[in-house]
Amino acid sequence: MKKRIIVGATGASGQPLLIKCLEIIRESEEFESYLIMTESARLTLESETTWKVEEVEALADHVLQPVEIGAGPASGSFRTAGMVIVPCSMKTIAGIHSGYAENLLLRAADVTIKEQRPLVLAAREAPLSPIHLRNLQELSMMPGVRIIPPMMTFYHCPESIDEMVYHLAAKLLEPFGIEAKEYRRWTGL
């Protein structure tokens, strides 16, 4: 049986990272993805990329809607390897921080925290306000929560934006034990 990974997407900028994460998960024989995209994510996807929502959904093994509050990921008894939210808006960060589980994406994050499973948040905003920083700092102290803002790195000498996106997506999935084929780790000087 494959390990389940919940993939949430919000309306923050960074939809190419979502696509790449889904592609990398699909390449893994050990994992299957459950995609939850907010309405804002759908709008941002079509403004940032040439992809259609249906094409992105086709990359996922399972697609759930935010209104499906009774779906599997809403319960701790639904076993998962954890959850990644990519990109993750500050609105979603605030909802997770306060336990405001008004939809399936927020409820799945809430369940992931209470079950102490890995929760990776690709927090997207710049500059960060004191409110954003407080919410992120407090979430980062919870067991299993990892804040991984999609920050560019250059030690792997990327030659294109696609290579940068791949590297960032690989970093977001690393906490789940997913080893992206082309991920280049730091090996020292």
Coordinates of C-alpha atoms in Angstrom, one line a residue:
M1 CA 0.0 0.0 0.0
K2 CA 1.3 3.4 -1.0
K3 CA 1.9 6.1 1.6
R4 CA -0.6 9.0 1.3
I5 CA 0.6 12.6 1.2
I6 CA -1.9 15.4 1.4
V7 CA -1.0 18.3 -1.0
G8 CA -2.7 21.5 -0.3
A9 CA -2.6 24.6 -2.6
T10 CA -3.7 28.1 -1.7
G11 CA -3.8 31.3 -3.7
A12 CA -0.4 32.6 -2.9
S13 CA 2.1 33.0 -5.7
G14 CA 4.1 29.9 -6.5
Q15 CA 1.8 27.5 -8.5
P16 CA 4.8 26.1 -10.5
L17 CA 6.0 24.7 -7.2
L18 CA 2.7 22.8 -6.8
I19 CA 3.0 21.3 -10.2
K20 CA 6.5 20.2 -9.7
C21 CA 5.7 18.7 -6.3
L22 CA 2.9 16.7 -7.8
E23 CA 5.2 15.5 -10.6
I24 CA 7.9 14.4 -8.2
I25 CA 5.3 12.5 -6.0
R26 CA 4.0 10.8 -9.1
E27 CA 7.5 9.5 -9.9
S28 CA 7.7 7.9 -6.5
E29 CA 6.5 4.3 -6.3
E30 CA 6.0 4.6 -2.6
F31 CA 3.6 7.6 -2.4
E32 CA 0.2 8.7 -3.7
S33 CA -1.1 12.3 -3.6
Y34 CA -4.4 13.7 -2.3
L35 CA -4.7 17.2 -3.8
I36 CA -6.8 20.0 -2.2
M37 CA -6.8 23.2 -4.1
T38 CA -8.6 26.3 -2.9
E39 CA -10.6 28.5 -5.3
S40 CA -7.9 31.1 -4.9
A41 CA -5.2 28.5 -5.9
R42 CA -7.2 27.8 -9.1
L43 CA -7.3 31.4 -10.0
T44 CA -3.6 32.0 -9.3
L45 CA -2.7 28.8 -11.3
E46 CA -4.3 30.1 -14.4
S47 CA -2.7 33.6 -14.0
E48 CA 0.8 32.3 -13.3
T49 CA 1.0 29.4 -15.7
T50 CA -0.3 28.0 -18.9
W51 CA -1.7 25.0 -17.1
K52 CA -5.4 24.4 -16.7
V53 CA -6.8 23.2 -13.3
E54 CA -7.9 19.9 -14.9
E55 CA -4.3 19.3 -16.0
V56 CA -2.9 19.9 -12.6
E57 CA -5.6 17.7 -11.0
A58 CA -4.6 14.9 -13.4
L59 CA -1.1 14.9 -11.8
A60 CA -2.7 13.9 -8.5
D61 CA -3.8 10.4 -7.6
H62 CA -6.9 11.8 -5.8
V63 CA -8.6 15.2 -5.9
L64 CA -10.6 16.5 -3.0
Q65 CA -12.5 19.8 -2.8
P66 CA -12.2 22.2 0.1
V67 CA -15.9 21.8 0.9
E68 CA -15.6 18.1 1.4
I69 CA -15.2 18.4 5.1
G70 CA -16.2 14.8 5.6
A71 CA -13.4 13.4 3.4
G72 CA -10.7 11.1 4.7
P73 CA -8.0 13.7 5.5
A74 CA -10.5 15.4 8.0
S75 CA -9.9 12.5 10.4
G76 CA -6.8 11.4 12.3
S77 CA -7.8 7.7 11.6
F78 CA -7.1 8.4 7.9
R79 CA -3.4 7.4 7.8
T80 CA -1.1 9.7 5.9
A81 CA 2.6 10.4 5.7
G82 CA 1.8 14.0 6.3
M83 CA 0.9 17.2 4.4
V84 CA 2.6 19.8 2.3
I85 CA 0.9 23.1 1.5
V86 CA 2.5 24.6 -1.6
P87 CA 2.2 27.5 -2.0
C88 CA 0.9 28.5 1.5
S89 CA -0.7 31.9 1.9
M90 CA -0.5 34.0 5.1
K91 CA -4.3 33.7 5.3
T92 CA -3.9 29.9 5.5
I93 CA -1.0 30.2 7.9
A94 CA -3.3 32.3 10.2
G95 CA -6.1 29.7 9.9
I96 CA -3.7 26.9 10.8
H97 CA -2.2 28.9 13.6
S98 CA -5.6 29.6 15.2
G99 CA -7.1 26.2 14.6
Y100 CA -9.7 27.7 12.3
A101 CA -10.6 24.6 10.3
E102 CA -13.4 26.0 8.1
N103 CA -12.6 23.8 5.1
L104 CA -10.9 20.5 4.3
L105 CA -7.5 22.0 3.6
L106 CA -7.4 23.7 7.0
R107 CA -8.9 20.7 8.8
A108 CA -6.4 18.4 7.2
A109 CA -3.6 20.7 8.4
D110 CA -5.2 20.7 11.9
V111 CA -5.4 16.9 11.9
T112 CA -1.8 16.6 10.7
I113 CA -0.6 18.8 13.6
K114 CA -2.7 17.0 16.2
E115 CA -1.4 13.6 15.0
Q116 CA 2.1 15.0 15.0
R117 CA 2.7 14.0 11.4
P118 CA 5.0 16.1 9.1
L119 CA 3.4 19.4 8.0
V120 CA 5.4 21.3 5.5
L121 CA 4.4 24.9 4.8
A122 CA 5.8 26.7 1.7
A123 CA 5.0 30.1 3.2
R124 CA 4.8 32.7 0.5
E125 CA 4.8 36.4 1.3
A126 CA 7.3 39.3 1.1
P127 CA 7.9 41.3 3.1
L128 CA 6.7 39.5 6.2
S129 CA 4.8 41.6 8.7
P130 CA 5.1 41.1 12.5
I131 CA 1.8 39.2 12.4
H132 CA 3.1 36.8 9.8
L133 CA 6.4 36.3 11.6
R134 CA 4.6 35.6 14.9
N135 CA 2.3 33.0 13.3
L136 CA 5.2 31.3 11.5
Q137 CA 7.4 31.3 14.6
E138 CA 4.7 29.8 16.8
L139 CA 3.8 27.1 14.2
S140 CA 7.5 26.3 13.8
M141 CA 7.7 25.3 17.5
M142 CA 5.0 22.6 17.1
P143 CA 6.1 19.0 16.6
G144 CA 6.4 18.0 13.0
V145 CA 5.7 21.5 11.5
R146 CA 8.4 22.7 9.1
I147 CA 8.3 26.2 7.6
I148 CA 10.1 26.0 4.2
P149 CA 9.7 29.3 2.4
P150 CA 10.5 28.8 -1.3
M151 CA 13.8 30.7 -1.2
M152 CA 16.2 30.5 -4.1
T153 CA 19.5 28.7 -3.7
F154 CA 22.5 28.9 -6.0
Y155 CA 24.9 26.3 -4.7
H156 CA 23.5 23.8 -7.2
C157 CA 24.3 26.2 -10.0
P158 CA 20.9 26.3 -11.6
E159 CA 20.8 27.2 -15.3
S160 CA 17.1 27.9 -15.6
I161 CA 14.0 28.8 -13.6
D162 CA 12.8 25.2 -14.1
E163 CA 15.9 23.9 -12.3
M164 CA 15.3 26.3 -9.4
V165 CA 11.6 25.2 -9.2
Y166 CA 12.7 21.6 -9.2
H167 CA 15.2 22.1 -6.4
L168 CA 12.7 24.0 -4.3
A169 CA 10.0 21.3 -4.8
A170 CA 12.6 18.6 -3.9
K171 CA 13.3 20.4 -0.6
L172 CA 9.6 20.6 0.2
L173 CA 9.2 16.9 -0.2
E174 CA 12.4 15.8 1.4
P175 CA 10.8 15.7 5.0
F176 CA 8.6 12.9 3.8
G177 CA 11.5 10.7 2.6
I178 CA 10.8 11.4 -1.1
E179 CA 14.1 11.6 -2.9
A180 CA 13.7 13.5 -6.1
K181 CA 15.9 12.0 -8.9
E182 CA 17.6 15.2 -10.0
Y183 CA 17.9 16.9 -6.5
R184 CA 21.5 18.1 -6.0
R185 CA 22.5 18.3 -2.4
W186 CA 25.2 20.5 -0.9
T187 CA 28.4 18.5 -0.9
G188 CA 30.7 21.1 0.5
L189 CA 33.3 23.4 -1.0

